[in-house]
Coordinates of C-alpha atoms in Angstrom, one line a residue:
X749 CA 94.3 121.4 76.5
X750 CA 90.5 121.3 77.3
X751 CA 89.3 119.5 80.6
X752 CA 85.6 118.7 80.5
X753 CA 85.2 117.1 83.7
X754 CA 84.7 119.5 86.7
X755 CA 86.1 116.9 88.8
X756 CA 89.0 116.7 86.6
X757 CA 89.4 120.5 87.1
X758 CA 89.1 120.2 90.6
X759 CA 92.1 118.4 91.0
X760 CA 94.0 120.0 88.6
X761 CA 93.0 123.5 90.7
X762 CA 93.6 122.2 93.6
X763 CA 97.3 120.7 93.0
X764 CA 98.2 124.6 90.6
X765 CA 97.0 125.7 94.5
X766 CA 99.7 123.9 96.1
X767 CA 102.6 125.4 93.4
X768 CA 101.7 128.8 94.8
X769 CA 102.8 128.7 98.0
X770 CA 105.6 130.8 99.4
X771 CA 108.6 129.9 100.3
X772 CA 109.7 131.8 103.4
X773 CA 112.7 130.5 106.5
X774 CA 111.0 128.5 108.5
X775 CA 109.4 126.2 105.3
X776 CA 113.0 126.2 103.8
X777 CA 114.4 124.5 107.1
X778 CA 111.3 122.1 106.8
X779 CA 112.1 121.1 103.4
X780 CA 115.5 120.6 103.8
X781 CA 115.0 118.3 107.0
X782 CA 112.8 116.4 105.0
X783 CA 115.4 116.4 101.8
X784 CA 118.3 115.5 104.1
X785 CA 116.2 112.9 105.5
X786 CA 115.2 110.7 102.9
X787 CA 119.0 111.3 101.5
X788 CA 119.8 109.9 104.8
X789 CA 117.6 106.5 104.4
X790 CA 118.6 106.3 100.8
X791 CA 122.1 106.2 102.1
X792 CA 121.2 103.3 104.7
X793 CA 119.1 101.2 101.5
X794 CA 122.2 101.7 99.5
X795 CA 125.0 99.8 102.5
X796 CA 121.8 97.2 102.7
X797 CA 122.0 96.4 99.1
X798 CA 125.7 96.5 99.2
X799 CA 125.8 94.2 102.1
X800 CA 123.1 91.9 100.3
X801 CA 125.2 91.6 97.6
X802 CA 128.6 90.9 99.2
X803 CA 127.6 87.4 99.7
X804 CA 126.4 84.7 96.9
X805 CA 124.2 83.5 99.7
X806 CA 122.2 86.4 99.7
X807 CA 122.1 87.0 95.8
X808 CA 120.6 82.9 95.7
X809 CA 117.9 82.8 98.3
X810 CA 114.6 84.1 97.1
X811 CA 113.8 86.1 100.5
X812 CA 116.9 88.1 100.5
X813 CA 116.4 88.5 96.6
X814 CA 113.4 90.3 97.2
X815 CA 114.3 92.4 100.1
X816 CA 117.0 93.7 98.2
X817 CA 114.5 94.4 95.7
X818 CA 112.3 96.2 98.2
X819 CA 114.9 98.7 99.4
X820 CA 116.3 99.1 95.9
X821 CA 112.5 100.4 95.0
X822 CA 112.1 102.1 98.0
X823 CA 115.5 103.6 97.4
X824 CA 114.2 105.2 93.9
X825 CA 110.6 106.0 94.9
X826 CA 112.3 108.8 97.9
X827 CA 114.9 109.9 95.5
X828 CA 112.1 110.8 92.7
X829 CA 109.3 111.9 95.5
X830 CA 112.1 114.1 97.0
X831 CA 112.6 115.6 93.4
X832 CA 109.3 116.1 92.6
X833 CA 108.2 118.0 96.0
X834 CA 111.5 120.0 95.2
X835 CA 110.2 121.0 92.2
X836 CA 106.7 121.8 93.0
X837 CA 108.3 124.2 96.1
X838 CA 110.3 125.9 93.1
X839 CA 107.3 126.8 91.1
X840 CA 109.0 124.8 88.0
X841 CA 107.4 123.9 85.0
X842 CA 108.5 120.6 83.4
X843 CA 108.3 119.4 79.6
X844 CA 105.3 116.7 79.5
X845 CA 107.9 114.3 78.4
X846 CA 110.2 114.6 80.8
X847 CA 107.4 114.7 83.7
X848 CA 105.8 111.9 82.2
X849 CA 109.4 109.9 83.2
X850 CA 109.4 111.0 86.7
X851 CA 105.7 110.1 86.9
X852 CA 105.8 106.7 85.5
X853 CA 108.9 106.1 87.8
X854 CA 107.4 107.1 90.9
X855 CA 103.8 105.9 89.8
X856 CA 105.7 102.2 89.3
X857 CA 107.8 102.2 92.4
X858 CA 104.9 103.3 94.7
X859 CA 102.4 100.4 93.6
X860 CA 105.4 98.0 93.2
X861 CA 105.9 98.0 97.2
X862 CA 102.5 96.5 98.4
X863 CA 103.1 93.7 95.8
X864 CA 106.4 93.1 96.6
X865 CA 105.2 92.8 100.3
X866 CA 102.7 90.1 99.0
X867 CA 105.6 88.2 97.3
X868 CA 107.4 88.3 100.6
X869 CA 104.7 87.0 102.7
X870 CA 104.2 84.4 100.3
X871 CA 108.1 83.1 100.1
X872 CA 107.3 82.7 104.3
X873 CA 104.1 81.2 104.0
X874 CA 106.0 78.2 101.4
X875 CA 108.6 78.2 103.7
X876 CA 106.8 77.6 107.2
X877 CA 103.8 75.5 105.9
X878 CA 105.5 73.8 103.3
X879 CA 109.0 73.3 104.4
X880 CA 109.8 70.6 102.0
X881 CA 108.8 72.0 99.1
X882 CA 110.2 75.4 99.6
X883 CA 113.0 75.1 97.5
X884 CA 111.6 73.5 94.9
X885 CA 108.5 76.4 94.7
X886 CA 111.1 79.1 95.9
X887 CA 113.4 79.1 93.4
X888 CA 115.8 82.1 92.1
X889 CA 114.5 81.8 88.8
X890 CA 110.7 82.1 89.9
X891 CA 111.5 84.8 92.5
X892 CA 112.8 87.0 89.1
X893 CA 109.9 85.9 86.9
X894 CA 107.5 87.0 90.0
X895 CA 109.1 90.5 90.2
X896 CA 109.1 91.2 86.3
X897 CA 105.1 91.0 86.6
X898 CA 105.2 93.1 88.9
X899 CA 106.9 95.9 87.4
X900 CA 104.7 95.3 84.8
X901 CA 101.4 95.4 86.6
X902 CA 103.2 98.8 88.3
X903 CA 103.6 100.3 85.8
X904 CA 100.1 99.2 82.9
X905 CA 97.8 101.7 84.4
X906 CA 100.5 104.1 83.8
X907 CA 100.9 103.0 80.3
X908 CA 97.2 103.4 79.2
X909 CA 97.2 106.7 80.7
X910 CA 100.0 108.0 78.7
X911 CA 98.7 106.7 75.4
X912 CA 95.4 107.7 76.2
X913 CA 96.9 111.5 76.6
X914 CA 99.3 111.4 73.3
X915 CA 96.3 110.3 71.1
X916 CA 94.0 112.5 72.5
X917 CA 96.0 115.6 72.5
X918 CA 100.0 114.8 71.2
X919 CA 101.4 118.5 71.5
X920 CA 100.7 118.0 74.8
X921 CA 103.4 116.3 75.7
X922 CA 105.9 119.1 74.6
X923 CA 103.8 121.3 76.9
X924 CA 105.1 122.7 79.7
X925 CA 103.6 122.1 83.0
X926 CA 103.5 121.9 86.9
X927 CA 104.2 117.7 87.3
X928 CA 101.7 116.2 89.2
X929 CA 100.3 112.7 88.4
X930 CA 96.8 114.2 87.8
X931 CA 98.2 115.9 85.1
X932 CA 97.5 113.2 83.4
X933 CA 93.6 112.8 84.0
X934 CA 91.8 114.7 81.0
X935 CA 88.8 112.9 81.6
X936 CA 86.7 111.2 84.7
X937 CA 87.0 107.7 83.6
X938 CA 90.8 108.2 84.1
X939 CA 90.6 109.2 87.6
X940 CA 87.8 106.6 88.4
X941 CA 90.3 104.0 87.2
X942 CA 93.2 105.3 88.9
X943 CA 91.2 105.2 92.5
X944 CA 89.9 101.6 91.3
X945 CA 93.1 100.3 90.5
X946 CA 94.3 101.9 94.3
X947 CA 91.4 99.9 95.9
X948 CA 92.2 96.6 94.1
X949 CA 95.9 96.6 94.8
X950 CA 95.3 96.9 98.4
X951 CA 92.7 94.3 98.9
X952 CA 94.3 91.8 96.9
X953 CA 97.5 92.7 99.1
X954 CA 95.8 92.8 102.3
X955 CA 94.3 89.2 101.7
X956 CA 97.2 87.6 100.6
X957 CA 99.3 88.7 103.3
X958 CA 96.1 88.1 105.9
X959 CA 96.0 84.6 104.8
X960 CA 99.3 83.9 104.8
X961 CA 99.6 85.5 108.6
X962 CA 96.4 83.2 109.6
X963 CA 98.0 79.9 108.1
X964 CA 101.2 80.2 109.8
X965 CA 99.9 81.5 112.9
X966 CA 97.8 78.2 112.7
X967 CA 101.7 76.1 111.6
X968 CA 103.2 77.5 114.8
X969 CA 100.7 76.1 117.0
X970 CA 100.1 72.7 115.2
X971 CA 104.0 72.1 114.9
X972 CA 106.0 70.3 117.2
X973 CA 109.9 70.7 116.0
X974 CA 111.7 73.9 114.5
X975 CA 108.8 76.1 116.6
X976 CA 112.0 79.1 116.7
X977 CA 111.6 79.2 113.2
X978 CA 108.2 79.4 112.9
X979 CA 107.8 81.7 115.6
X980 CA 109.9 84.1 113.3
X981 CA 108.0 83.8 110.3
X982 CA 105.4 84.6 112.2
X983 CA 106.4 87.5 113.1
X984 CA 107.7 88.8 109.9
X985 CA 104.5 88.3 108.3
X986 CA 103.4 90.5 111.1
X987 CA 105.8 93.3 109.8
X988 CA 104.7 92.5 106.8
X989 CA 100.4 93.6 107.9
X990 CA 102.4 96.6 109.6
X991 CA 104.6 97.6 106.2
X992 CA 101.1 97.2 104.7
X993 CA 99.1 99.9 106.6
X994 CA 102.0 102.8 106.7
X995 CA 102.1 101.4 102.1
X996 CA 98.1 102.3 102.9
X997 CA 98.5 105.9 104.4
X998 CA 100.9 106.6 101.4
X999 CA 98.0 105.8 99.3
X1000 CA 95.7 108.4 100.7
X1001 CA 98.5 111.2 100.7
X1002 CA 96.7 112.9 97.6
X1003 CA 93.2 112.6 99.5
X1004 CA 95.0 113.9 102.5
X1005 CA 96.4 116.9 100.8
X1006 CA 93.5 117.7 98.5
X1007 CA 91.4 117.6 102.2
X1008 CA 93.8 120.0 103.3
X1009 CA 94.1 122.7 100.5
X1010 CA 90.2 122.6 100.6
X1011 CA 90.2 123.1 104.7
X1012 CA 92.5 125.4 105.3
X1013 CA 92.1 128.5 105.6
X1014 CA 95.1 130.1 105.2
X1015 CA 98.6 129.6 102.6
X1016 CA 100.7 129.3 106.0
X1017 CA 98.5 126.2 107.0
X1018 CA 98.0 124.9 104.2
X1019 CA 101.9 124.3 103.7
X1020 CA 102.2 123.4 107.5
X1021 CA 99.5 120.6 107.2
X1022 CA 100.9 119.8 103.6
X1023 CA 104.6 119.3 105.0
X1024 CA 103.6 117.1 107.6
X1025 CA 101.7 115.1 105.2
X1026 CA 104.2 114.7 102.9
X1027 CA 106.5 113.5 106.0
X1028 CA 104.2 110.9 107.8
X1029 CA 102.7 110.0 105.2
X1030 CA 104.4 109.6 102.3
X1031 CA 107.9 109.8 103.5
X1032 CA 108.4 107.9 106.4
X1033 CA 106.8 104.7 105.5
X1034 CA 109.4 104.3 102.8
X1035 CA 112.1 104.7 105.4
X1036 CA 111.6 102.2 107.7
X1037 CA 112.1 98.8 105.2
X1038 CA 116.0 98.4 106.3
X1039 CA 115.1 99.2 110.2
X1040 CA 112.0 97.0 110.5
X1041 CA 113.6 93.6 108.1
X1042 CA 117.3 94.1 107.7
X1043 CA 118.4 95.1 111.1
X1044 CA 116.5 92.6 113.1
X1045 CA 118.0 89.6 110.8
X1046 CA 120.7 87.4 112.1
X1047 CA 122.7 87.1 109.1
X1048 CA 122.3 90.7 107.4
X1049 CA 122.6 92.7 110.9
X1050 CA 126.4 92.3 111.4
X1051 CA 127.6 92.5 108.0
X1052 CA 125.4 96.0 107.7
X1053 CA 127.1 97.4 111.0
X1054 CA 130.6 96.1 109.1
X1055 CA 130.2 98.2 106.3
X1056 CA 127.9 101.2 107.7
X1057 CA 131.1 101.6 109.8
X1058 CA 133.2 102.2 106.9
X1059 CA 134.2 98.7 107.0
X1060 CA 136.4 98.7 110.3
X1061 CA 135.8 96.5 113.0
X1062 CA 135.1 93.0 113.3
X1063 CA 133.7 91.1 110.5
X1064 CA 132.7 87.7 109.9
X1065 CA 133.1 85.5 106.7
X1066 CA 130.7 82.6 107.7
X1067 CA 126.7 83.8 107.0
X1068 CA 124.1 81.2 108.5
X1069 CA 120.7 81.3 106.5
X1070 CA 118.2 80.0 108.4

């Protein structure tokens, strides 16, 4: 297949770069770290969604419905990432089709987190400034409808991309190639569209989420009763702006590393400075969902220490939802 664009080619250059660099010890112990690390948070997102759905009172309320939905997408987006950096390390070649799967499952899950953030800053801002009318806005039903859009805005661009590349060129997908997701750029428009859609996501995100923060910060201070629980919705939107900037950095992972293989100098630190982007940056954020929400609530906290200790020790049956 013909690429036309030169800054189509430069990516494409730039991420066959990345394929070629040796494995020796000391890269091996890296990878595996970082392997045995997302394993490890998967593991943790998996006895949080087991925990959230031990209890009808979690499966019913709209927050907890889309926490659980948060780590269950986090929980995919490390498992695929994982696979995919394993794959580029092993130099191997994927059929189009089956790349194009990993691609569109990682593509979706990536750009379905900053929504979903947006969704749960919302369900808080209903619930603090509108306290009688939360559940009839906040219901179960809506909270589903809300997160079916957004798979499907997660996963359009995606969509267009892939047709776009079967009409244009349809042996291509029983190609074989390194799977990146600028494998699927053949032209510039794709690429500007790709960065555009990146730009609107995040300001539409960053505006909900900032107005919801400003409105409740303003319902704390004008409220006389129940100022606890306003105080705490506070806060979580806080987490929320936080969740938000480390969903940001992941964004600019492919900036950061194309920066990097164009900087370095040598393969050695090129992989280093790759590595630690693909830790900080891309990694880590998607960690830190069931330390920075589930572990700091009330009524998910003990049930999660129940069953991350193999169910053995004390456990309660009564779950307060505040």
């Amino acid at each position: 297949m013909s690429v036309t664009n030169d800054s189509t080619v430069e990516v494409l250059l730039i991420h066959q770069q990345i394929f070629q660099v040796a494995l020796n010890e000391g890269l091996v112990s890296k990878v595996i770290f970082a392997i045995l690390m997302s394993l490890f948070f998967i593991y943790l997102n998996a006895i949080m969604v087991y925990t959230l759905w031990s209890k009808p009172i979690f499966k019913e309320t709209p927050r907890y419905i889309l926490f659980n939905h948060m780590l269950f997408n986090d929980s995919i987006q490390l498992f695929v990432t994982s696979l995919l950096y394993i794959f580029s390390l092993a130099y191997l070649k994927l059929v189009m089709a089956a790349c194009a799967f990993l691609v569109f499952v990682s593509s979706t899950t990536f750009r379905n987190a900053p929504l979903n953030l947006a969704l749960m800053s919302l369900e808080r801002y209903v619930a603090i400034c509108f306290p009688l009318r939360h559940a009839e806005i906040a219901t179960q039903k809506r909270t589903y409808i809300s997160l079916g859009i957004i798979w499907f805005m997660g996963l359009m661009h995606f969509i267009i991309d892939l047709l776009y590349v079967a009409l244009v060129d349809p042996k291509f997908l029983t190609s074989q190639i390194f799977c990146t997701r600028e494998r699927l750029f053949i032209k510039q428009w794709q690429l500007d569209a790709f960065q555009g859609f990146n730009v609107f996501y995040f300001v539409s995100v960053s505006m909900i989420i900032l107005f919801t923060y400003v409105r409740i910060l303003i319902t704390t201070r004008s409220i006389s009763s129940n100022k606890e629980s306003a105080a705490k919705g506070h806060k979580t939107v806080l987490l929320h702006l936080v969740q938000l900037g480390l969903c940001l950095t992941s964004f600019l992972y492919s900036l950061i590393e194309r920066a990097a293989a164009m900087a370095s100098t040598s393969t050695s630190v090129f992989s280093d400075l790759r590595y630690l982007n693909y830790v900080f940056v891309l990694i880590l954020p998607r960690c830190l969902s069931p330390l920075i929400y589930g572990l700091r609530d009330n009524a998910v906290r003990p049930l999660f220490i129940y069953y991350f200790r193999c169910a053995t020790g004390k456990h309660t049956s009564i779950v307060n939802v505040h």
